[in-house]
Coordinates of C-alpha atoms in Angstrom, one line a residue:
Chain A
M44 CA 205.2 130.9 88.2
S45 CA 207.6 129.4 85.7
D46 CA 208.2 131.0 82.3
S47 CA 206.6 128.1 80.5
L48 CA 203.3 128.8 82.1
R49 CA 203.4 132.4 81.4
A50 CA 202.6 131.9 77.7
K51 CA 198.9 132.6 77.7
K52 CA 198.1 132.1 74.0
V53 CA 198.4 128.7 72.4
T54 CA 198.5 128.9 68.6
L55 CA 197.9 126.2 66.1
G56 CA 201.7 125.9 65.7
H57 CA 202.0 125.0 69.3
L58 CA 199.4 122.3 69.0
V59 CA 201.0 120.8 65.9
R60 CA 204.4 120.7 67.7
W61 CA 202.8 119.3 70.8
A62 CA 201.1 116.6 68.8
A63 CA 204.2 115.8 66.9
S64 CA 206.5 115.7 69.8
G65 CA 204.5 113.8 72.4
E66 CA 204.9 115.1 75.8
H67 CA 208.7 114.9 75.9
G68 CA 210.4 117.6 77.7
M69 CA 207.3 119.1 79.1
S70 CA 206.6 119.5 82.8
R71 CA 203.3 117.9 84.0
A72 CA 201.8 121.3 84.6
R73 CA 202.8 122.5 81.2
A74 CA 201.3 119.4 79.6
S75 CA 198.0 119.8 81.5
F76 CA 197.9 123.4 80.5
V77 CA 198.4 122.6 76.8
R78 CA 195.8 119.8 77.0
R79 CA 193.2 122.1 78.5
Q80 CA 193.9 124.7 75.9
V81 CA 193.4 122.1 73.1
V82 CA 190.0 121.1 74.6
Q83 CA 189.1 124.8 74.9
Q84 CA 190.0 125.5 71.3
L85 CA 188.1 122.5 70.1
A86 CA 185.0 123.2 72.1
F87 CA 185.0 126.8 71.0
G88 CA 185.4 125.8 67.4
V89 CA 182.4 123.5 67.6
L90 CA 180.3 126.1 69.2
W91 CA 181.4 128.6 66.5
L92 CA 180.5 126.2 63.7
S93 CA 177.1 125.5 65.2
G94 CA 176.3 129.1 65.4
L95 CA 177.5 129.6 61.8
A96 CA 175.4 126.7 60.6
A97 CA 172.3 128.0 62.2
V98 CA 172.7 131.5 60.8
G99 CA 173.7 130.0 57.4
I100 CA 170.6 127.8 57.1
L101 CA 168.4 130.7 58.1
L102 CA 170.0 133.0 55.6
A103 CA 169.8 130.4 52.9
V104 CA 166.1 129.8 53.3
V105 CA 165.2 133.5 53.7
G106 CA 167.6 134.5 51.0
Y107 CA 166.5 131.9 48.5
V108 CA 162.8 132.7 49.0
V109 CA 163.3 136.5 48.9
V110 CA 165.5 136.4 45.8
Q111 CA 163.2 134.0 44.0
G112 CA 160.1 135.9 45.1
A113 CA 161.5 139.3 44.3
R114 CA 161.2 138.5 40.6
V115 CA 157.4 138.6 40.7
I116 CA 156.9 141.1 43.4
D117 CA 155.9 144.5 42.2
W118 CA 153.1 147.0 42.9
E119 CA 150.7 145.1 40.6
F120 CA 151.4 141.8 42.3
L121 CA 150.5 143.3 45.7
T122 CA 147.4 145.1 44.5
T123 CA 145.6 142.6 42.2
P124 CA 143.6 139.6 43.4
P125 CA 144.8 136.1 42.5
A126 CA 143.6 135.0 39.0
G127 CA 142.4 131.6 40.2
G128 CA 142.6 128.5 38.0
L129 CA 145.3 126.0 37.7
A130 CA 147.5 127.3 35.0
S131 CA 150.4 129.7 35.6
T132 CA 149.6 133.0 34.0
D133 CA 151.1 136.3 34.0
V134 CA 148.1 138.0 35.5
G135 CA 147.0 137.7 39.1
G136 CA 148.5 138.8 42.4
M137 CA 147.9 138.3 46.1
S138 CA 145.9 141.4 47.3
T139 CA 142.8 139.5 48.6
T140 CA 145.0 137.1 50.6
V141 CA 146.6 140.1 52.4
V142 CA 143.1 141.4 53.2
S143 CA 141.9 138.0 54.4
T144 CA 145.0 137.6 56.6
V145 CA 144.5 141.0 58.2
Y146 CA 140.8 140.2 59.0
L147 CA 141.8 136.8 60.3
V148 CA 144.5 138.1 62.6
F149 CA 142.1 140.8 63.8
W150 CA 139.3 138.4 64.8
T151 CA 141.6 135.8 66.2
I152 CA 143.3 138.2 68.5
V153 CA 140.0 139.9 69.4
I154 CA 138.8 136.5 70.7
A155 CA 141.9 135.0 72.1
G156 CA 143.6 138.2 73.5
P157 CA 141.1 139.2 76.2
L158 CA 140.3 135.6 77.0
G159 CA 143.9 134.6 77.4
V160 CA 144.9 137.6 79.5
L161 CA 141.9 137.1 81.8
A162 CA 142.6 133.4 82.2
A163 CA 146.3 134.2 83.0
I164 CA 145.1 136.7 85.6
Y165 CA 142.8 134.1 87.1
L166 CA 145.6 131.5 87.2
V167 CA 148.1 133.7 88.9
E168 CA 146.2 136.1 91.0
Y169 CA 143.2 134.1 92.2
A170 CA 144.0 130.5 91.7
E171 CA 147.5 130.4 93.1
E172 CA 146.2 131.6 96.5
M173 CA 144.2 128.5 96.8
E174 CA 147.1 126.2 96.0
G175 CA 147.9 123.9 98.8
S176 CA 144.3 123.9 100.0
R177 CA 141.9 121.1 99.1
G178 CA 138.6 121.2 97.4
L179 CA 137.0 121.3 93.9
I180 CA 138.3 124.6 92.7
P181 CA 142.0 124.0 93.5
A182 CA 141.7 120.7 91.7
L183 CA 140.1 122.4 88.7
V184 CA 142.9 125.0 88.6
G185 CA 145.4 122.2 88.4
V186 CA 143.5 120.7 85.5
V187 CA 143.4 124.1 83.7
R188 CA 147.1 124.6 84.1
F189 CA 147.8 121.1 82.8
A190 CA 145.4 121.6 79.9
V191 CA 147.2 124.8 78.9
E192 CA 150.6 123.0 78.9
I193 CA 149.2 120.2 76.8
L194 CA 147.3 122.5 74.4
A195 CA 150.5 124.4 73.7
G196 CA 152.0 121.2 72.3
V197 CA 149.1 119.9 70.3
P198 CA 149.8 119.8 66.5
S199 CA 147.9 122.5 64.8
I200 CA 146.1 120.2 62.4
V201 CA 144.4 118.7 65.4
F202 CA 143.1 122.1 66.3
G203 CA 142.0 122.4 62.6
L204 CA 140.2 119.1 62.7
F205 CA 138.4 120.1 65.9
G206 CA 137.4 123.4 64.3
Y207 CA 136.3 121.5 61.2
A208 CA 134.1 119.1 63.1
L209 CA 132.6 121.7 65.5
F210 CA 132.2 124.8 63.4
V211 CA 132.5 123.9 59.7
S212 CA 130.6 120.7 59.2
A213 CA 128.3 120.7 62.2
R214 CA 124.7 121.3 61.1
A215 CA 123.8 123.0 64.4
L216 CA 126.1 126.0 63.7
G217 CA 126.1 125.8 60.0
W218 CA 129.1 128.1 59.8
S219 CA 130.7 126.2 56.9
F220 CA 134.1 127.4 55.7
S221 CA 134.2 131.0 56.9
M222 CA 136.0 133.7 58.6
R223 CA 134.2 133.0 61.9
S224 CA 135.0 129.3 61.8
A225 CA 138.7 130.1 61.1
A226 CA 138.9 132.9 63.7
V227 CA 137.4 130.8 66.5
T228 CA 139.6 127.8 65.7
G229 CA 142.6 130.1 65.3
A230 CA 141.8 131.6 68.7
C231 CA 141.9 128.1 70.3
L232 CA 145.3 127.6 68.7
V233 CA 146.9 130.8 70.1
L234 CA 145.2 130.8 73.4
P235 CA 147.9 128.8 75.2
V236 CA 150.6 131.1 73.7
I237 CA 148.8 134.2 75.1
I238 CA 148.0 132.5 78.5
R239 CA 151.6 131.4 79.1
A240 CA 153.2 134.6 78.0
S241 CA 150.8 136.6 80.2
E242 CA 151.1 134.3 83.1
E243 CA 154.8 134.7 83.1
A244 CA 154.6 138.4 82.8
I245 CA 152.0 138.7 85.6
R246 CA 154.0 136.5 87.9
C247 CA 157.1 138.7 87.4
V248 CA 155.3 141.7 88.9
P249 CA 156.9 142.2 92.4
R250 CA 154.8 141.2 95.3
S251 CA 155.7 144.5 97.0
H252 CA 153.6 146.4 94.4
R253 CA 150.6 144.2 95.1
E254 CA 151.1 144.7 98.9
A255 CA 151.5 148.5 98.5
S256 CA 148.2 148.7 96.5
L257 CA 146.2 146.5 98.9
A258 CA 147.6 148.4 101.9
L259 CA 146.2 151.6 100.4
G260 CA 142.8 150.1 100.6
A261 CA 142.5 149.1 96.9
T262 CA 140.5 146.0 96.1
K263 CA 142.1 143.0 94.6
W264 CA 140.6 143.8 91.2
Q265 CA 141.8 147.4 91.4
T266 CA 145.3 146.1 92.2
V267 CA 145.3 143.8 89.2
W268 CA 143.9 146.3 86.9
K269 CA 145.9 149.4 87.9
V270 CA 149.1 148.0 89.1
V271 CA 149.7 144.4 88.0
L272 CA 148.5 144.6 84.4
P273 CA 150.4 147.8 83.5
S274 CA 153.6 146.4 84.9
A275 CA 153.0 143.1 83.0
A276 CA 152.0 144.9 79.8
P277 CA 155.3 144.3 77.9
G278 CA 155.1 140.6 78.4
V279 CA 151.4 140.4 77.6
V280 CA 152.0 142.4 74.4
T281 CA 154.8 140.1 73.5
G282 CA 152.5 137.1 73.8
I283 CA 149.9 138.8 71.7
V284 CA 152.3 139.8 68.9
L285 CA 153.7 136.2 68.9
S286 CA 150.2 135.0 68.4
V287 CA 149.8 137.4 65.5
G288 CA 152.9 135.8 63.9
R289 CA 151.5 132.4 64.6
V290 CA 148.2 133.2 62.8
V291 CA 150.0 134.7 59.9
S292 CA 152.2 131.7 59.4
E293 CA 149.6 129.0 60.2
T294 CA 148.4 126.9 57.3
A295 CA 146.9 123.6 58.5
V296 CA 144.2 125.1 60.8
F297 CA 142.9 127.5 58.1
F298 CA 143.1 124.9 55.3
V299 CA 140.2 123.1 57.0
T300 CA 138.3 126.1 58.4
L301 CA 138.8 129.1 56.2
G302 CA 138.3 127.5 52.9
G303 CA 140.3 128.6 49.9
T304 CA 138.4 131.1 47.8
V305 CA 140.5 133.8 46.2
R306 CA 137.8 136.3 47.0
A307 CA 138.3 138.2 50.2
P308 CA 135.4 138.8 52.6
D309 CA 133.6 142.1 51.6
H310 CA 134.5 143.9 54.9
L311 CA 135.9 143.3 58.4
F312 CA 132.4 142.2 59.7
D313 CA 131.7 139.9 56.8
L314 CA 132.2 136.9 59.0
A315 CA 130.2 134.4 57.0
S316 CA 132.5 134.5 54.0
P317 CA 135.3 132.1 53.4
G318 CA 138.8 133.5 52.4
R319 CA 142.4 132.6 51.8
S320 CA 145.2 133.7 54.0
M321 CA 148.7 134.4 52.6
A322 CA 150.2 131.1 54.0
L323 CA 147.2 129.2 52.6
H324 CA 147.7 130.9 49.2
V325 CA 151.3 129.7 49.1
Y326 CA 150.1 126.2 49.7
Y327 CA 147.5 126.3 47.0
L328 CA 149.8 127.9 44.5
A329 CA 152.6 125.4 45.1
M330 CA 150.5 122.2 45.3
E331 CA 147.6 122.8 42.9
T332 CA 148.8 125.2 40.3
R333 CA 151.9 125.7 38.2
A334 CA 152.4 129.3 39.4
F335 CA 155.4 128.4 41.5
D336 CA 157.0 131.8 41.0
K337 CA 153.9 133.4 42.5
A338 CA 154.2 131.0 45.5
M339 CA 157.7 132.2 46.0
G340 CA 156.6 135.8 45.7
T341 CA 153.9 135.3 48.3
S342 CA 156.3 133.5 50.6
A343 CA 158.7 136.4 50.3
V344 CA 156.0 138.8 51.4
L345 CA 155.0 136.4 54.2
I346 CA 158.6 136.2 55.5
L347 CA 159.0 140.0 55.4
V348 CA 155.8 140.3 57.4
I349 CA 157.0 137.8 60.0
I350 CA 160.3 139.7 60.3
L351 CA 158.5 142.9 60.8
I352 CA 156.3 141.4 63.5
N353 CA 159.4 140.1 65.3
L354 CA 161.1 143.5 65.1
S355 CA 157.9 145.1 66.4
I356 CA 157.9 142.8 69.5
N357 CA 161.3 144.1 70.5
L358 CA 160.3 147.7 69.8
I359 CA 157.0 147.6 71.6
S360 CA 158.2 145.8 74.7
R361 CA 161.3 148.1 75.0
R362 CA 159.1 151.1 74.6
L363 CA 156.6 149.9 77.2
A364 CA 159.3 148.9 79.6
A365 CA 161.0 152.3 79.3
R366 CA 157.8 154.1 79.9
L367 CA 157.0 152.1 82.9
G368 CA 160.5 151.9 84.3
G369 CA 161.3 155.6 84.0
E370 CA 164.3 155.2 81.7
Chain B
M47 CA 150.1 149.8 130.2
E48 CA 146.4 150.8 130.2
F49 CA 145.0 153.8 128.3
Q50 CA 141.6 155.4 128.7
D51 CA 141.1 155.7 125.0
A52 CA 143.4 153.3 123.2
K53 CA 143.4 153.7 119.4
L54 CA 144.5 150.1 118.8
E55 CA 144.2 147.1 121.0
T56 CA 144.8 143.4 121.0
R57 CA 143.4 141.0 123.6
G58 CA 144.7 137.5 124.0
Y59 CA 145.9 137.7 120.4
S60 CA 147.6 134.6 118.9
L61 CA 148.5 133.9 115.3
Y62 CA 149.4 130.6 113.6
Y63 CA 151.0 129.8 110.3
G64 CA 149.5 126.4 109.7
G65 CA 150.8 124.4 112.7
F66 CA 153.4 126.9 113.8
Q67 CA 152.4 129.5 116.4
A68 CA 154.0 132.8 115.4
L69 CA 152.4 135.0 118.1
R70 CA 151.2 134.1 121.6
D71 CA 148.6 135.7 123.7
I72 CA 149.5 139.3 123.1
D73 CA 147.6 142.0 125.1
I74 CA 148.5 145.6 124.1
Q75 CA 146.9 149.0 124.0
I76 CA 148.3 151.6 121.6
P77 CA 147.5 155.2 122.4
E78 CA 146.3 157.8 119.9
N79 CA 148.7 160.4 118.4
R80 CA 151.8 158.7 119.8
I81 CA 154.6 156.8 118.3
T82 CA 154.8 153.2 119.5
A83 CA 157.9 151.2 118.7
V84 CA 157.9 147.5 118.4
I85 CA 161.4 146.0 119.0
G86 CA 162.7 142.5 119.2
P87 CA 165.2 140.0 117.7
S88 CA 164.8 138.7 114.1
G89 CA 162.1 136.2 113.8
C90 CA 160.2 137.2 116.9
G91 CA 157.1 138.1 114.9
K92 CA 157.4 141.9 114.9
S93 CA 156.3 142.4 111.3
T94 CA 153.6 139.8 111.6
F95 CA 152.3 141.6 114.7
L96 CA 152.3 144.9 112.8
R97 CA 150.5 143.4 109.9
T98 CA 147.7 142.4 112.2
F99 CA 146.3 145.9 112.4
N100 CA 145.7 146.2 108.7
R101 CA 145.0 142.5 108.2
M102 CA 147.8 142.1 105.7
N103 CA 148.4 138.6 107.1
D104 CA 145.1 137.7 105.4
L105 CA 147.1 137.5 102.2
I106 CA 149.1 134.5 103.4
S107 CA 147.2 131.3 103.1
G108 CA 147.0 129.0 106.1
V109 CA 147.0 131.9 108.7
A110 CA 144.7 131.5 111.7
V111 CA 144.2 133.9 114.6
E112 CA 142.8 133.7 118.1
G113 CA 141.7 136.6 120.3
G114 CA 140.6 140.1 119.5
V115 CA 142.1 143.0 117.6
Y116 CA 140.4 146.3 117.8
I117 CA 140.6 149.8 116.3
E118 CA 138.6 152.3 118.4
D119 CA 136.8 149.3 120.0
Q120 CA 135.7 147.9 116.6
D121 CA 136.8 144.3 116.0
V122 CA 139.0 144.5 112.9
F123 CA 138.1 140.9 111.9
Q124 CA 134.5 142.0 111.6
M125 CA 135.4 144.8 109.2
D126 CA 136.0 144.6 105.5
P127 CA 139.8 144.6 105.1
V128 CA 139.5 147.1 102.2
E129 CA 137.6 149.5 104.5
L130 CA 140.0 148.8 107.4
R131 CA 143.0 149.8 105.3
H132 CA 141.4 153.1 104.6
Y133 CA 141.9 153.9 108.3
V134 CA 145.2 152.0 108.8
G135 CA 147.9 152.9 106.3
M136 CA 151.2 151.1 105.9
V137 CA 154.8 151.9 104.9
F138 CA 157.0 149.0 104.0
Q139 CA 160.6 148.1 104.7
R140 CA 161.8 148.7 101.1
P141 CA 160.5 151.7 99.3
N142 CA 157.9 150.2 96.9
P143 CA 156.6 153.0 94.7
F144 CA 154.6 151.9 91.7
P145 CA 156.3 152.2 88.3
K146 CA 154.1 155.3 87.6
S147 CA 154.6 159.0 87.9
V148 CA 155.1 160.8 91.2
F149 CA 151.6 162.2 90.9
D150 CA 150.0 158.9 90.0
N151 CA 151.7 157.2 93.0
V152 CA 150.2 159.7 95.5
A153 CA 146.9 159.9 93.7
Y154 CA 146.6 156.1 93.7
G155 CA 144.8 155.7 97.0
P156 CA 142.3 158.6 96.6
R157 CA 141.5 157.3 93.1
A158 CA 141.1 153.7 94.4
H159 CA 138.6 155.1 96.8
G160 CA 136.6 156.8 94.0
E161 CA 137.9 160.3 93.8
R162 CA 137.7 161.5 90.2
D163 CA 137.8 165.3 90.5
R164 CA 141.2 166.5 89.1
A165 CA 141.4 169.6 91.3
K166 CA 140.7 167.5 94.4
L167 CA 143.3 164.9 93.4
A168 CA 145.9 167.6 92.7
E169 CA 145.1 169.2 96.1
A170 CA 145.4 165.8 97.9
V171 CA 148.7 165.1 96.2
E172 CA 150.2 168.5 97.1
R173 CA 149.0 168.2 100.7
S174 CA 150.4 164.7 101.1
L175 CA 153.7 165.5 99.5
R176 CA 154.0 168.6 101.8
A177 CA 153.2 166.5 104.8
A178 CA 155.9 164.0 103.8
V179 CA 158.4 166.9 103.3
L180 CA 158.9 165.9 99.7
W181 CA 157.0 168.6 97.9
D182 CA 159.8 171.1 97.4
E183 CA 162.0 168.3 95.9
V184 CA 159.4 167.0 93.4
K185 CA 157.0 169.8 92.7
D186 CA 158.6 170.5 89.3
G187 CA 158.7 166.8 88.3
L188 CA 155.3 165.4 89.3
T189 CA 155.0 163.7 85.9
K190 CA 158.4 162.0 86.2
S191 CA 158.6 158.3 87.0
A192 CA 158.8 157.7 90.8
L193 CA 161.6 155.2 90.1
E194 CA 163.9 158.1 89.2
L195 CA 163.8 159.4 92.8
S196 CA 166.5 158.4 95.3
G197 CA 165.8 155.7 97.8
G198 CA 165.1 158.2 100.6
Q199 CA 162.8 160.2 98.4
Q200 CA 161.0 157.0 97.3
Q201 CA 160.4 156.1 100.9
R202 CA 159.0 159.6 101.7
L203 CA 156.9 159.2 98.5
C204 CA 155.5 156.0 99.9
I205 CA 154.7 157.8 103.1
A206 CA 153.0 160.6 101.1
R207 CA 151.1 157.9 99.2
A208 CA 149.8 156.4 102.5
L209 CA 148.9 159.9 103.9
A210 CA 146.8 160.7 100.8
V211 CA 144.2 158.1 101.8
E212 CA 143.8 160.1 105.1
P213 CA 144.3 157.3 107.5
D214 CA 144.1 157.5 111.3
V215 CA 146.9 155.1 111.9
I216 CA 150.2 154.5 110.0
L217 CA 152.0 151.2 110.4
M218 CA 155.7 151.4 109.5
D219 CA 157.7 148.2 109.0
E220 CA 161.4 149.1 109.5
P221 CA 160.9 152.1 107.2
A222 CA 164.5 153.3 107.3
S223 CA 166.4 150.0 107.2
A224 CA 167.1 150.2 103.5
L225 CA 168.2 153.8 103.6
D226 CA 171.5 155.6 104.3
P227 CA 172.0 157.6 107.5
V228 CA 171.0 161.0 106.1
A229 CA 167.8 159.7 104.5
T230 CA 167.1 157.8 107.8
L231 CA 167.4 161.0 109.8
K232 CA 164.9 162.7 107.4
I233 CA 162.5 159.9 107.8
E234 CA 162.8 160.0 111.6
E235 CA 162.2 163.8 111.7
L236 CA 159.2 163.2 109.5
I237 CA 157.8 160.5 111.8
Q238 CA 158.1 163.0 114.7
E239 CA 156.2 165.5 112.7
L240 CA 153.4 163.1 111.7
K241 CA 152.5 162.0 115.2
K242 CA 150.6 165.3 115.7
S243 CA 148.0 164.0 113.3
Y244 CA 148.4 160.2 113.2
T245 CA 148.8 157.3 115.5
I246 CA 152.1 155.6 114.5
V247 CA 153.3 152.1 115.1
I248 CA 156.8 151.4 114.0
V249 CA 158.7 148.2 113.9
T250 CA 162.5 148.7 114.1
H251 CA 165.6 146.7 114.4
N252 CA 167.5 149.7 115.5
M253 CA 167.6 150.4 119.3
Q254 CA 168.8 154.0 118.9
Q255 CA 166.0 154.6 116.4
A256 CA 163.4 153.3 118.8
A257 CA 164.9 155.4 121.6
R258 CA 165.0 158.5 119.5
V259 CA 161.6 158.5 117.9
S260 CA 159.1 156.6 120.0
D261 CA 157.0 157.5 123.0
Y262 CA 156.2 153.9 124.0
T263 CA 158.1 150.8 123.3
A264 CA 157.0 147.2 123.1
F265 CA 159.6 144.4 123.4
L266 CA 158.7 141.1 121.7
M267 CA 160.7 138.0 122.2
M268 CA 160.3 134.4 120.9
D269 CA 159.7 131.5 123.2
E270 CA 162.9 129.4 123.6
E271 CA 161.0 126.2 123.1
D272 CA 158.5 126.7 120.2
R273 CA 159.7 130.1 118.9
A274 CA 156.3 131.7 119.3
G275 CA 156.5 135.5 119.7
Y276 CA 155.2 137.0 122.9
L277 CA 155.2 140.4 124.5
V278 CA 157.9 140.7 127.2
E279 CA 157.2 144.2 128.3
Y280 CA 155.6 147.4 127.2
G281 CA 155.8 150.9 128.6
P282 CA 157.1 154.4 128.1
T283 CA 160.2 154.4 126.0
D284 CA 162.3 156.2 128.6
R285 CA 161.5 153.6 131.2
I286 CA 162.1 150.6 128.9
F287 CA 165.5 151.9 128.0
T288 CA 166.6 153.1 131.4
N289 CA 164.9 150.8 133.8
P290 CA 163.4 147.7 132.2
E291 CA 161.5 145.3 134.4
H292 CA 162.9 142.2 132.8
E293 CA 166.5 141.2 132.6
I294 CA 166.0 139.9 129.1
T295 CA 164.9 143.3 127.9
E296 CA 168.0 144.9 129.4
R297 CA 170.2 142.3 127.7
Y298 CA 168.5 142.9 124.4
I299 CA 168.6 146.7 124.4
T300 CA 172.2 146.7 125.5
G301 CA 173.0 144.6 122.5
R302 CA 174.0 141.4 124.3
F303 CA 171.9 139.3 121.9
G304 CA 169.6 139.6 119.0

């Protein structure tokens, strides 16, 4: 190896001299080496800038909202209901929207969680066996899988419109704007999220575990319930927590199903009452009142909740994985 | 080879994966409380043949069979596979303990069959772990995850897990091929011990292992034309290894192919 090639590091100074001097006096190998280093430095620089931009934008949004919001957030803001009305006033907080959001998340997950997990079990454990064979059921399974893919990409306002037509305005049900209309529609929205996350997690459980269970004389359902689901639990839980985040941050769907009253439902089982989730509250404050500071305050709380949810995903799945994997 | 009271038997047994014939016309009788080794080159259908006896091949779509397979003269294809697997346990090539505690692994089978009594479960776990010569190594850590055990211990745990169901027959699919020599030796000693109470069928790649542990040996080979597995010869292990009837058996066991 010649001495010229031994220089590993190319500094900016080298590059400037290289650019200024042309390629005079350089061997072909040296020229190629320098050129490749230039490309490397440029590519790395672009990647670095992109990363920086992404983090910068995120910090700008979160930072701006939190700093603006922090001005109005205090214990009173969190514990008093919104004042209602159009004017910006000093009184009024966000307490009832927190309560409505908690109820809404609870009912949405109660509906979509079990349904999504069971559907995922069906798709992986029962339906995939029939793949390749002909008949009505395999064809239906293909349709179901396709539907889940499509549903995951449907704009949320379309779900909202569906819920509005079917639950809110339809005379037959007469549910009107209510917690139950919102919860059922919200469940439709997050169902594909839960199904896909659970499907992925269930598919990752090694085949050898299923074989071991079946070879011991366990039934297929016992195998799914006692072996497959526990192993898939971290992924399933991740899907459910993601859905919680989705419900907390969703606006369009609940705008047309939950209503907008600042009163919270009386209790968890008060399903006929309308309500106003935190995200919806931000929308109303920003668009229909002059209480922009309170919109910022509510947004800041919302962002903190989302950050907490995301942190909990990591924590929960790591805990579960550690417990199942034996360190 | 004919036995008065064969534990397992196949008559004119063939198996197809879709259009491909994997096993052709196999007649064999496997005696009770003996170790029968199944040897043969890769791809000859040894594992598929073994999985016949607990109907694990049912899990693969597109499998079709011809002929009869019997356990104590009962047609296994007439039995519920869940019930069949109560009598016919299996140990796999790679140790595959569940990501659960040592105790829960062994108690899995009895629980699946409806045992709820804690004392009875604890007794079954201890008995099975003792029978698998693992008790002394794990008795102080029954609540630890099975995945913390060494590979050899995991495989003995899988054997204990199979024993806990109280089967009559244990099928072993190359049970030591993923283990080091010391762990392999332990498994082989264990297999010898187990034949007092169980009928064992073991698939192995390892000629020495077959010669060391088994009483009877079946040599499977695939047809040169369509690659379907067939039984070349079957007999007492001593005779197969010292005086095989077929030249191809001799060539295989002396390591000239396969």
